[in-house]
Amino acid sequence: MVVSRELRLVPIVELVDAERSFVAENAGLRNKEREARIKRELEEPRLSPSPYDIGWVAMVPSRGFRQTPCYPQCVEWILQNQEDNGSWGIRELDLSTSKCTLLSTLACVIALKKWNVGPQHIARGLHFIGTNFSIVMDEQITAPIGFNITFTGMISLATGMGLEFPGRQTDVDAVLHIREKELNRYDVDKSYGRESYMAYVAEGLGNLVDWNEVMKFQRKNGSLFNSPSTTAAALIYSYDDKAQQYLNLLVSKFGSAVPTVFPINIYCQLSMVDSLEKIGIFRHFSSEIMSILDRIYSLWLHRDDEIMLDIKTCAMAFRILRMNGYDVSADELSHMSEASAFYNSLQGYSDDTESLLELYKASRVNVSKDEIILEKIEYWAGNVLAEKLCPDVLHRVPFFEEVDYAIHFPFYATMERLHHRRNIEHFDVTGYQMLKTAYLPCSVKKDHLALATEDFTFSQAIYLNELLDLESWVKENRLDQLKFARQVQTYAFLTASACIFPPELSDARISWAKNCVLLTICDDFYDVGGSKEELENLVALVEMWDEHHELQFYSERVKILFCAIYATVNQIGEMASIVQNRDVMEHLIEQWIRTLRSMMIEAEWGRTKYVPTTDEYIANAYVSYGLAPIVPPSLYFVGQELLESAEKDQEYNELFRLLSTCGRLLNDLQGLERESIQGKLNSVSLLVLHSGGSMSVEAAKKKVQDHIASCRTELIRLVLREGTVVPKPCKELYLRMYQVNHLFYSNTDGFSSPTEMLGEVNAVIYEPLKLQTNNPSLAVKSAQ
């Protein structure tokens, strides 16, 4: 018997030499600093000042003293923060020649003119606007929401104050004509969406709007749409105590540096949590994130306005809370169950693709066939997003790749580590959002990217070492001498690293990968490689286990395979027993016995030409699919105590049944043609056969696909449900293994193809990250 190498976590000192250790130590210090900055931002997001909103707040007169500003500190901010080119803009963003900057500059110029201060500032601001006036008419340049109303309205206001813009009067007239056309267009539409939109941009309408009608949109906090600019305009053209209290609170909190929307902490925090998860560094901030989500869940239960009155925030909160095990009802999205409701909202009327995308992503987190609301949203939102991807409308979609990715890769359809890599490589460090002007929901995006890059690169070094160890183990156990078997150690390790990506979980990955290799060889042995006597001999040896010496090896092939199983499972069992502080060997052996027996049944069916019923086939096939020796043993090594009572619980068995059923049926769909040629039956061919000719192959495939979807939904429900006997980190491995199966069998039998998944192997293990060349954060490692 050949004994495989001891299963162990390889010390980092074996991976790197002294020089690399020194570099790693310095990188560790930098990462601690980055983590500290991210934690501070998570707890209290830092909102960037909005010159546009500061300009409008600065225009508010004191009550009873209309000749003096109510908020002189905002006037002072304008005087102190003009850029050298004469503009006012967001310094963290390179938007010096954008419509946002023109809008902000004009608001600041009008505020100074209103109080007759800063004549030189006014002159430089007007010169900047005049020099860049052509941007206003350029439809290819992204415009803030309502730009054709707000900017043109302020042009009219400015000219009424006697301000003159450098350049041709015809250009100014053309802009004012745009305003007239916009107003005529909106006059035809009497929908609620139009009404809310016009109220949102009411500062651009001035006396043309009925401010009593606008005030119908006032929120409990006194604001209009949580917008300082709209609320300030209400105080300029009308007066309201609650609106005044809102601005007083705003200025007391931020001083003169007023943001473009407030409150917005919940959205900012959710956005950061989402970002950290998407790039694979969520685990570094788990305690902070759980604290944040606990608080947001409490606000969700109380139907807090900051969540419920904003479609994007509500959809994101629903998705992130549900994916983290919180019990949230889809009923809170019922008002968006029809496309007409979305189009009749502020976000729909303003063609807010990002809100639409968040709704669609929320709809995919379905945990019950009865969640009709989510099904409706998925249907209409998916269709609308698909239309936006058509070539004739691509110029209108600000983030084409994100929409395309969301449609084609729902959360259950991509391997987690591939998902992380893709998001790191496409990471936008500016990450600004666009409302009536641009704003930054997160000021530490560079830290996100730098930390994720370091983490991914470090993980790859660990993975490569482990893969080399796995390949040595194959040779030491003479598994490469079994010529009937697929050599899948690279794919086996890909599934392990994709499902169990944190570098510190080496033992779990190696257990997973070795058992996957052994199981695949057994599958080939029972499928094509072994004789009846060999197959029966292997089952008998495994059943005898420690007493196997009482039996003889029927062949050298049986000896090689059994000895590898015996040695590896014993090593894993010994380690797992230490980790779990109980003897788990019996459970591990039982997984192998159960699997090999089911494989033997299938082999016997093939040999005797027996045709099972569909139910009979499924009852055996989900076991013979072979996940029992792979997934359950790895659960012992993910840092959680897994009680023996949990292994006997119905939930534990149901997680395995659902996952294995999905995997088997996915495999059947892709293997149908090959197995039909070989004269083998699977779930699709059995449905056709037992229908007596009434069911076509396509109809059978559709029935199998529906069965997969049903099992997947129930699997997701069990994984996400809190308060169960199986620890959450253990349950998550079942969902991740489903993701692996979905990817391997989405288009072909990727696991059997020697080349189909090489791109994924390279992406996870070998190839360095390829960050966007236009990403300013590329210098982050050398700068910090």
PDB file of C-alpha atoms in Angstrom, residues 51 82-106 124-125 127-136 141-142 151 430 432 434 437-438:
ATOM      1  CA  PRO A  51     -20.991  72.724  -5.015  1.00  0.00           C
ATOM      2  CA  GLN A  82     -13.204  78.025  -6.571  1.00  0.00           C
ATOM      3  CA  GLU A  83     -10.822  76.097  -8.833  1.00  0.00           C
ATOM      4  CA  ASP A  84      -8.009  77.808 -10.735  1.00  0.00           C
ATOM      5  CA  ASN A  85      -9.945  77.479 -14.000  1.00  0.00           C
ATOM      6  CA  GLY A  86     -12.882  79.393 -12.515  1.00  0.00           C
ATOM      7  CA  SER A  87     -15.127  76.390 -11.900  1.00  0.00           C
ATOM      8  CA  TRP A  88     -16.591  74.762  -8.819  1.00  0.00           C
ATOM      9  CA  GLY A  89     -16.545  70.972  -8.920  1.00  0.00           C
ATOM     10  CA  ILE A  90     -15.981  67.800  -6.925  1.00  0.00           C
ATOM     11  CA  ARG A  91     -12.237  67.668  -6.411  1.00  0.00           C
ATOM     12  CA  GLU A  92     -12.128  63.887  -5.939  1.00  0.00           C
ATOM     13  CA  LEU A  93     -13.523  63.454  -9.453  1.00  0.00           C
ATOM     14  CA  ASP A  94     -11.959  64.469 -12.736  1.00  0.00           C
ATOM     15  CA  LEU A  95     -15.072  66.150 -14.081  1.00  0.00           C
ATOM     16  CA  SER A  96     -13.616  69.572 -14.883  1.00  0.00           C
ATOM     17  CA  THR A  97     -15.261  69.699 -18.320  1.00  0.00           C
ATOM     18  CA  SER A  98     -18.572  68.051 -17.564  1.00  0.00           C
ATOM     19  CA  LYS A  99     -22.174  69.140 -17.416  1.00  0.00           C
ATOM     20  CA  CYS A 100     -22.024  68.573 -13.649  1.00  0.00           C
ATOM     21  CA  THR A 101     -19.261  71.134 -13.282  1.00  0.00           C
ATOM     22  CA  LEU A 102     -21.068  73.668 -15.493  1.00  0.00           C
ATOM     23  CA  LEU A 103     -24.181  73.198 -13.377  1.00  0.00           C
ATOM     24  CA  SER A 104     -22.294  73.610 -10.086  1.00  0.00           C
ATOM     25  CA  THR A 105     -20.372  76.621 -11.329  1.00  0.00           C
ATOM     26  CA  LEU A 106     -23.527  78.378 -12.460  1.00  0.00           C
ATOM     27  CA  ARG A 124     -13.919  83.782 -13.542  1.00  0.00           C
ATOM     28  CA  GLY A 125     -16.953  81.537 -13.160  1.00  0.00           C
ATOM     29  CA  HIS A 127     -15.625  82.893 -18.185  1.00  0.00           C
ATOM     30  CA  PHE A 128     -15.439  79.158 -17.447  1.00  0.00           C
ATOM     31  CA  ILE A 129     -19.105  78.698 -18.364  1.00  0.00           C
ATOM     32  CA  GLY A 130     -18.729  80.709 -21.553  1.00  0.00           C
ATOM     33  CA  THR A 131     -15.606  78.815 -22.611  1.00  0.00           C
ATOM     34  CA  ASN A 132     -17.282  75.441 -22.133  1.00  0.00           C
ATOM     35  CA  PHE A 133     -20.783  76.375 -23.246  1.00  0.00           C
ATOM     36  CA  SER A 134     -20.697  73.964 -26.179  1.00  0.00           C
ATOM     37  CA  ILE A 135     -20.822  71.053 -23.706  1.00  0.00           C
ATOM     38  CA  VAL A 136     -24.421  71.981 -22.910  1.00  0.00           C
ATOM     39  CA  ILE A 141     -21.782  63.859 -22.753  1.00  0.00           C
ATOM     40  CA  THR A 142     -23.558  62.359 -19.746  1.00  0.00           C
ATOM     41  CA  PHE A 151     -29.268  74.413 -16.065  1.00  0.00           C
ATOM     42  CA  THR A 430     -14.111  56.651  -8.967  1.00  0.00           C
ATOM     43  CA  TYR A 432     -19.410  58.095  -8.727  1.00  0.00           C
ATOM     44  CA  MET A 434     -25.266  60.633 -10.911  1.00  0.00           C
ATOM     45  CA  THR A 437     -25.071  66.197  -9.925  1.00  0.00           C
ATOM     46  CA  ALA A 438     -22.323  63.633  -9.404  1.00  0.00           C
TER      47      ALA A 438
END
